[in-house]
PDB file of N, CA and C in Angstrom:
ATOM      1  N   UNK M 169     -29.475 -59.298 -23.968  1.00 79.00           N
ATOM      2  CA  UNK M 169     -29.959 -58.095 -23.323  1.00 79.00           C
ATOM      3  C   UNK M 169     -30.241 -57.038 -24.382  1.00 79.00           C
ATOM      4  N   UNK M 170     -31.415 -56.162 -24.183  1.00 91.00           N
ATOM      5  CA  UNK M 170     -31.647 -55.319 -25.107  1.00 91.00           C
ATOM      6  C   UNK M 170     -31.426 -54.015 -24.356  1.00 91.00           C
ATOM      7  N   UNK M 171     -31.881 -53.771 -23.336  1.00 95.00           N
ATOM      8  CA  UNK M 171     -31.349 -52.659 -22.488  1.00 95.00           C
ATOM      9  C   UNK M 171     -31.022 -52.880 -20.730  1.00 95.00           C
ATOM     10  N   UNK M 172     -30.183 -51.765 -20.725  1.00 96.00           N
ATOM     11  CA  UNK M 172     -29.699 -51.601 -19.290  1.00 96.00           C
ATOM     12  C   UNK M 172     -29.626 -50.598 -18.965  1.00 96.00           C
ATOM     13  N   UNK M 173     -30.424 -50.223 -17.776  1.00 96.00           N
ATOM     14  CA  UNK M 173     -30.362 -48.691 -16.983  1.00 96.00           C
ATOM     15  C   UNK M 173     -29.952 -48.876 -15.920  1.00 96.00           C
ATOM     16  N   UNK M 174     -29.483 -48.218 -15.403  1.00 97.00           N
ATOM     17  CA  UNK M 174     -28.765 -48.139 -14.124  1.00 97.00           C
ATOM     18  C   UNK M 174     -28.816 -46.852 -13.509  1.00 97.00           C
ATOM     19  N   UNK M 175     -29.499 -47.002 -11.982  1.00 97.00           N
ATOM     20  CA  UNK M 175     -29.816 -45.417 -11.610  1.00 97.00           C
ATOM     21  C   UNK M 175     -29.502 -45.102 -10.517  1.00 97.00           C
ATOM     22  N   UNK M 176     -29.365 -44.119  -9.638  1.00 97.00           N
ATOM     23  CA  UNK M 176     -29.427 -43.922  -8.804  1.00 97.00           C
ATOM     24  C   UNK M 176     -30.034 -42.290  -7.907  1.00 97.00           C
ATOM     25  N   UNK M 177     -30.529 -42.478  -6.832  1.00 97.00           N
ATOM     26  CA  UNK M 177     -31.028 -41.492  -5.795  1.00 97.00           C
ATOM     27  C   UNK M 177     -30.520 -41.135  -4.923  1.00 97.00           C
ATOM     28  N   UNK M 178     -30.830 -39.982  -4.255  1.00 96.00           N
ATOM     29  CA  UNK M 178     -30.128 -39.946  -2.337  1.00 96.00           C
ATOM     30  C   UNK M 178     -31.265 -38.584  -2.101  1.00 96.00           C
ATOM     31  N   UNK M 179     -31.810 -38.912  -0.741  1.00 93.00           N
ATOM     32  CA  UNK M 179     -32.514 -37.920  -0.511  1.00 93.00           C
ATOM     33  C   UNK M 179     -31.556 -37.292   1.214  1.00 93.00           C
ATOM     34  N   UNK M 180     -32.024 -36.351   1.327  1.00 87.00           N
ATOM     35  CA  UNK M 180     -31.569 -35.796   2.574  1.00 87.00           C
ATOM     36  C   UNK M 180     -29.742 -36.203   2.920  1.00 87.00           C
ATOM     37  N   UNK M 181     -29.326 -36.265   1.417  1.00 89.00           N
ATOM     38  CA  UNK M 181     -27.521 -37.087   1.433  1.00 89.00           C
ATOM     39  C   UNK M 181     -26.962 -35.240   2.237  1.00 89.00           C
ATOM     40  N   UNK M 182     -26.525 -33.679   2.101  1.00 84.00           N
ATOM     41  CA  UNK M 182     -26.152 -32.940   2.445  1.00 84.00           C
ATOM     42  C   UNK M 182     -26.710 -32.104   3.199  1.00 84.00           C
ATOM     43  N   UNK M 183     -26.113 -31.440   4.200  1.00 79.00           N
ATOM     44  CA  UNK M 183     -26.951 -30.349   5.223  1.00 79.00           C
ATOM     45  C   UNK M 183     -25.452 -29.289   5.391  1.00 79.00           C
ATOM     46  N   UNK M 184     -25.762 -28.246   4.733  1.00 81.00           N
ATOM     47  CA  UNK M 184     -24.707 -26.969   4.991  1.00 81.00           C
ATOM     48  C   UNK M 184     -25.178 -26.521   6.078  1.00 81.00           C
ATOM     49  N   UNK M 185     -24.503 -26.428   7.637  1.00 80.00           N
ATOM     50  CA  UNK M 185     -24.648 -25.818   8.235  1.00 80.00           C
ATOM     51  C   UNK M 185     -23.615 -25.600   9.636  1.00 80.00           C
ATOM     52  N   UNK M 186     -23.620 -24.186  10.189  1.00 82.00           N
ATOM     53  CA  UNK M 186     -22.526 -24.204  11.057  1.00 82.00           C
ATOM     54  C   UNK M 186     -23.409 -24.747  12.499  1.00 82.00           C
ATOM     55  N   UNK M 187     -24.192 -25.716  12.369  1.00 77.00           N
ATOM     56  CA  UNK M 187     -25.053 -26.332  13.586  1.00 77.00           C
ATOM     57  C   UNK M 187     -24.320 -27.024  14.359  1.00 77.00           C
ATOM     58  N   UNK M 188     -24.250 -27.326  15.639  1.00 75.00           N
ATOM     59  CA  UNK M 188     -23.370 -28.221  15.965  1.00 75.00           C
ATOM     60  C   UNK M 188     -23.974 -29.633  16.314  1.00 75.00           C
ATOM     61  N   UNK M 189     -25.379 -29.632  16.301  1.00 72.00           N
ATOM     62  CA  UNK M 189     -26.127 -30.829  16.882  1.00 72.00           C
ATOM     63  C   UNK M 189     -26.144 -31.448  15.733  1.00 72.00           C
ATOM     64  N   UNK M 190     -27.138 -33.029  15.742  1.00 72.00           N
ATOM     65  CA  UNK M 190     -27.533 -33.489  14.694  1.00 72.00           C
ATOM     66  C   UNK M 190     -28.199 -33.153  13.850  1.00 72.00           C
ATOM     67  N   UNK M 191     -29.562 -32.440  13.930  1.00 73.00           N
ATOM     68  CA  UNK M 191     -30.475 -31.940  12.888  1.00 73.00           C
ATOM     69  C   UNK M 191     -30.594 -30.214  13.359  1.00 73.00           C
ATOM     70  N   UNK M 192     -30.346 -29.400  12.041  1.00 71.00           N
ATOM     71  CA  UNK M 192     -30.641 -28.052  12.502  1.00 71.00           C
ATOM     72  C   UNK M 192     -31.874 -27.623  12.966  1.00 71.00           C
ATOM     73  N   UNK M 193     -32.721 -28.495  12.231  1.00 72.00           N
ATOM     74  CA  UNK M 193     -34.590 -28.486  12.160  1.00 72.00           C
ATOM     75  C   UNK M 193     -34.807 -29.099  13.305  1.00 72.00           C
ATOM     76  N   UNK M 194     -34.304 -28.196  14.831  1.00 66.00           N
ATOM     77  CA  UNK M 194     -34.413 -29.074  15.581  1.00 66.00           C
ATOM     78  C   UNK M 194     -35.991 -29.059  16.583  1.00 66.00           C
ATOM     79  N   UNK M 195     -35.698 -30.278  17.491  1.00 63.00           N
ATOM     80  CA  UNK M 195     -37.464 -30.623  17.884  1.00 63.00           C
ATOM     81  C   UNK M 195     -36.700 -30.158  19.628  1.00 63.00           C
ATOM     82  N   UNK M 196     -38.270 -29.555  19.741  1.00 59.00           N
ATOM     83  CA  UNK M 196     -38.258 -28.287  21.217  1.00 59.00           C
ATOM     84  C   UNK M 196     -39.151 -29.532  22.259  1.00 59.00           C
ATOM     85  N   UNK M 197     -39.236 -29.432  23.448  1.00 58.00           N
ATOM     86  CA  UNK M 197     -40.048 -30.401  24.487  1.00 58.00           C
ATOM     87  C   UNK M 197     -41.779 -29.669  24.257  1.00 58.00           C
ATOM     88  N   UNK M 198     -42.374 -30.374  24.808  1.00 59.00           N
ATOM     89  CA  UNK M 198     -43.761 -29.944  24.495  1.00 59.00           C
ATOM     90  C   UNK M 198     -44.237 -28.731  25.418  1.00 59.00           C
ATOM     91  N   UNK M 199     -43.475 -28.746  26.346  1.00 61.00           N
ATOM     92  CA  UNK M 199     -43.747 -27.278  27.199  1.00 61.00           C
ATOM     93  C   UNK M 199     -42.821 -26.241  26.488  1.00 61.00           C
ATOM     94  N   UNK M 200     -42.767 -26.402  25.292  1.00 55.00           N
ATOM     95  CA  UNK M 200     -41.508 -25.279  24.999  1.00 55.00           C
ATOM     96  C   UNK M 200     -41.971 -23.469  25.091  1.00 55.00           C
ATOM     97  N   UNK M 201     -40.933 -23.388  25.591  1.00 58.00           N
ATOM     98  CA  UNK M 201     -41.064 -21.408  25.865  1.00 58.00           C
ATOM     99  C   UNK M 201     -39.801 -20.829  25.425  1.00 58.00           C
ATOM    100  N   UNK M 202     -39.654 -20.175  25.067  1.00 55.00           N
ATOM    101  CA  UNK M 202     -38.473 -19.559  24.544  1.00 55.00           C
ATOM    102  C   UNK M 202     -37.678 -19.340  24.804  1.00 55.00           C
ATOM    103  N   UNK M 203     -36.902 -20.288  26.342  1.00 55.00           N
ATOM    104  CA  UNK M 203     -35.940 -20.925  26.609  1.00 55.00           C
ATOM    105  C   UNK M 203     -35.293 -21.981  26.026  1.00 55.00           C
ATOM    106  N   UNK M 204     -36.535 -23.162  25.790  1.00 59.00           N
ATOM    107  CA  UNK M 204     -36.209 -23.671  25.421  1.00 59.00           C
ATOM    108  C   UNK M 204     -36.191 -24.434  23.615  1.00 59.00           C
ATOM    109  N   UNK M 205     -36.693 -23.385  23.031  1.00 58.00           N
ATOM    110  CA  UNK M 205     -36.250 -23.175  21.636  1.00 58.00           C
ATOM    111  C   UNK M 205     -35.187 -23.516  21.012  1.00 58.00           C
ATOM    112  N   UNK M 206     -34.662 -24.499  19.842  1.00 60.00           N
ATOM    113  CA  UNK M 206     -33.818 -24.407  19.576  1.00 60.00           C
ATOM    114  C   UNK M 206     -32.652 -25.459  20.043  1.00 60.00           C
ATOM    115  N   UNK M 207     -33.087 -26.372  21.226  1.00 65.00           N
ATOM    116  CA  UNK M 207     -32.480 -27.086  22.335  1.00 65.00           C
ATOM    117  C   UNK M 207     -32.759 -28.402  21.611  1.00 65.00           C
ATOM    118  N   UNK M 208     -32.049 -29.218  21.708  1.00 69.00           N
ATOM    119  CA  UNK M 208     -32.125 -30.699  20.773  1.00 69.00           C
ATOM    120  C   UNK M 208     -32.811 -31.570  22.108  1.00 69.00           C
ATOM    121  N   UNK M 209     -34.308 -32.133  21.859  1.00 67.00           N
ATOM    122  CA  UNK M 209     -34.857 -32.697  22.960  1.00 67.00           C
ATOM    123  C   UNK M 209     -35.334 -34.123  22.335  1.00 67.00           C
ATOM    124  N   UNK M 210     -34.379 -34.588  22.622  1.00 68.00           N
ATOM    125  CA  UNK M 210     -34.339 -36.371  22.071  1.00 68.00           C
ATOM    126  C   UNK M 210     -35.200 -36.841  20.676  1.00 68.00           C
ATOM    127  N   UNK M 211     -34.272 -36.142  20.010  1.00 69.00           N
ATOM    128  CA  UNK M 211     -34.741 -35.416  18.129  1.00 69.00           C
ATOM    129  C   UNK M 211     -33.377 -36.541  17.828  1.00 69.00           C
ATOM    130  N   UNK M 212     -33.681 -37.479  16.473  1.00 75.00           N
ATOM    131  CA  UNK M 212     -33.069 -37.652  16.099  1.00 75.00           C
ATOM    132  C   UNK M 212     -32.859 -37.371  14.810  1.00 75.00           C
ATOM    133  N   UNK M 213     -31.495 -37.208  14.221  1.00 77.00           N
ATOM    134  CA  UNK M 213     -31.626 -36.621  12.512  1.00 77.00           C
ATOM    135  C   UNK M 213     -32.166 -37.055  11.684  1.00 77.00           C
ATOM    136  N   UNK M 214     -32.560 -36.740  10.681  1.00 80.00           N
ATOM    137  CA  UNK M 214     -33.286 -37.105   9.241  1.00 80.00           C
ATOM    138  C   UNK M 214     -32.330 -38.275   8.803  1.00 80.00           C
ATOM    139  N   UNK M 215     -33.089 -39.064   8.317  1.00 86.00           N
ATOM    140  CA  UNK M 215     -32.643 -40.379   7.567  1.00 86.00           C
ATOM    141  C   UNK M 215     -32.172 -39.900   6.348  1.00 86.00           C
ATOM    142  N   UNK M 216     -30.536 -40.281   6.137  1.00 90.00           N
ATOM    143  CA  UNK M 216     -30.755 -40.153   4.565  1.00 90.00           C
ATOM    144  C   UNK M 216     -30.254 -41.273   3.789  1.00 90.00           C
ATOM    145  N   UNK M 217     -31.383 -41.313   2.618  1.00 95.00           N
ATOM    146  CA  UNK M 217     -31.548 -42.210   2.140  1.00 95.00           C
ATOM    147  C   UNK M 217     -30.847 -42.403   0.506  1.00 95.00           C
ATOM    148  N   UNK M 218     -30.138 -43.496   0.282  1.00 96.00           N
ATOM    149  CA  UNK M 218     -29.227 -44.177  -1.029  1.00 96.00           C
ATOM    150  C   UNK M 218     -30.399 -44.810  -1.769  1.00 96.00           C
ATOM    151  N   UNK M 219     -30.534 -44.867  -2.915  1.00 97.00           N
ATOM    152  CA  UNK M 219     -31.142 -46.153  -3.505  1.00 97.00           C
ATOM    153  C   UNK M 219     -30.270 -46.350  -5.006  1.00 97.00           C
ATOM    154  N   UNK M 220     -30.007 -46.995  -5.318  1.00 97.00           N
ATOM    155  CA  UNK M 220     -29.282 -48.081  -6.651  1.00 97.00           C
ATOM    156  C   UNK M 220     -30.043 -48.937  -6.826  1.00 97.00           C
ATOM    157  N   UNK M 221     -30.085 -49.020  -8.571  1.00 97.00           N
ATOM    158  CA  UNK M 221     -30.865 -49.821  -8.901  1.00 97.00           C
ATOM    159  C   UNK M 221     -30.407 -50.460 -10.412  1.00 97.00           C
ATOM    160  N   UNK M 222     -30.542 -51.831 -11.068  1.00 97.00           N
ATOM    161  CA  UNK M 222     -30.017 -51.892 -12.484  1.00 97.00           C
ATOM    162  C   UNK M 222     -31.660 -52.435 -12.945  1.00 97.00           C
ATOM    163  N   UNK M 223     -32.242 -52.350 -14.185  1.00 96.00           N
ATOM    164  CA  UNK M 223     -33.029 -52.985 -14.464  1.00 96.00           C
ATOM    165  C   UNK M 223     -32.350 -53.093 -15.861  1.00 96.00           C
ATOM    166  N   UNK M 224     -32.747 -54.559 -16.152  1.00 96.00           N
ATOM    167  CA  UNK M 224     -31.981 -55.167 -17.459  1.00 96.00           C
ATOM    168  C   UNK M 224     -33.187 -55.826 -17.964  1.00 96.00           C
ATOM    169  N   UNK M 225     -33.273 -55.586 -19.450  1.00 94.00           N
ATOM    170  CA  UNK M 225     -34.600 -56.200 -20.519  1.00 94.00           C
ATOM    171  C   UNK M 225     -33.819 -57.316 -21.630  1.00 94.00           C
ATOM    172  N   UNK M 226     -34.672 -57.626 -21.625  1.00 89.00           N
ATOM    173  CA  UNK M 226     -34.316 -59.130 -22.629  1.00 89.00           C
ATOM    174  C   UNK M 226     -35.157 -59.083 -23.638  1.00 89.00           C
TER     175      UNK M 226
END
């Protein structure tokens, strides 16, 4: 082996917030009025995503 890297990512891994639902960025119904603002309407949270990786050269 001549080299080895080893890496890693995470996207969307933390969310600070005193929210109580799943996503703060939340999704309103399509008739929304400013009742219903803000109301979690079958929104699901952001994916977050891991990746690891080694690539090794010879």
């Amino acid at each position: 082996m001549s080299k080895v890297r080893i890496y890693a990512t995470g996207q969307n891994v933390f969310t600070f917030t005193k929210y109580k639902g799943w996503d703060p960025e939340v999704n309103s119904d399509a008739y929304s009025t400013n009742v219903t603002q803000g109301i979690d309407f079958y929104s699901a949270p952001q994916a977050k995503t891991f990746i690891l990786g080694v690539n090794i050269g010879f």
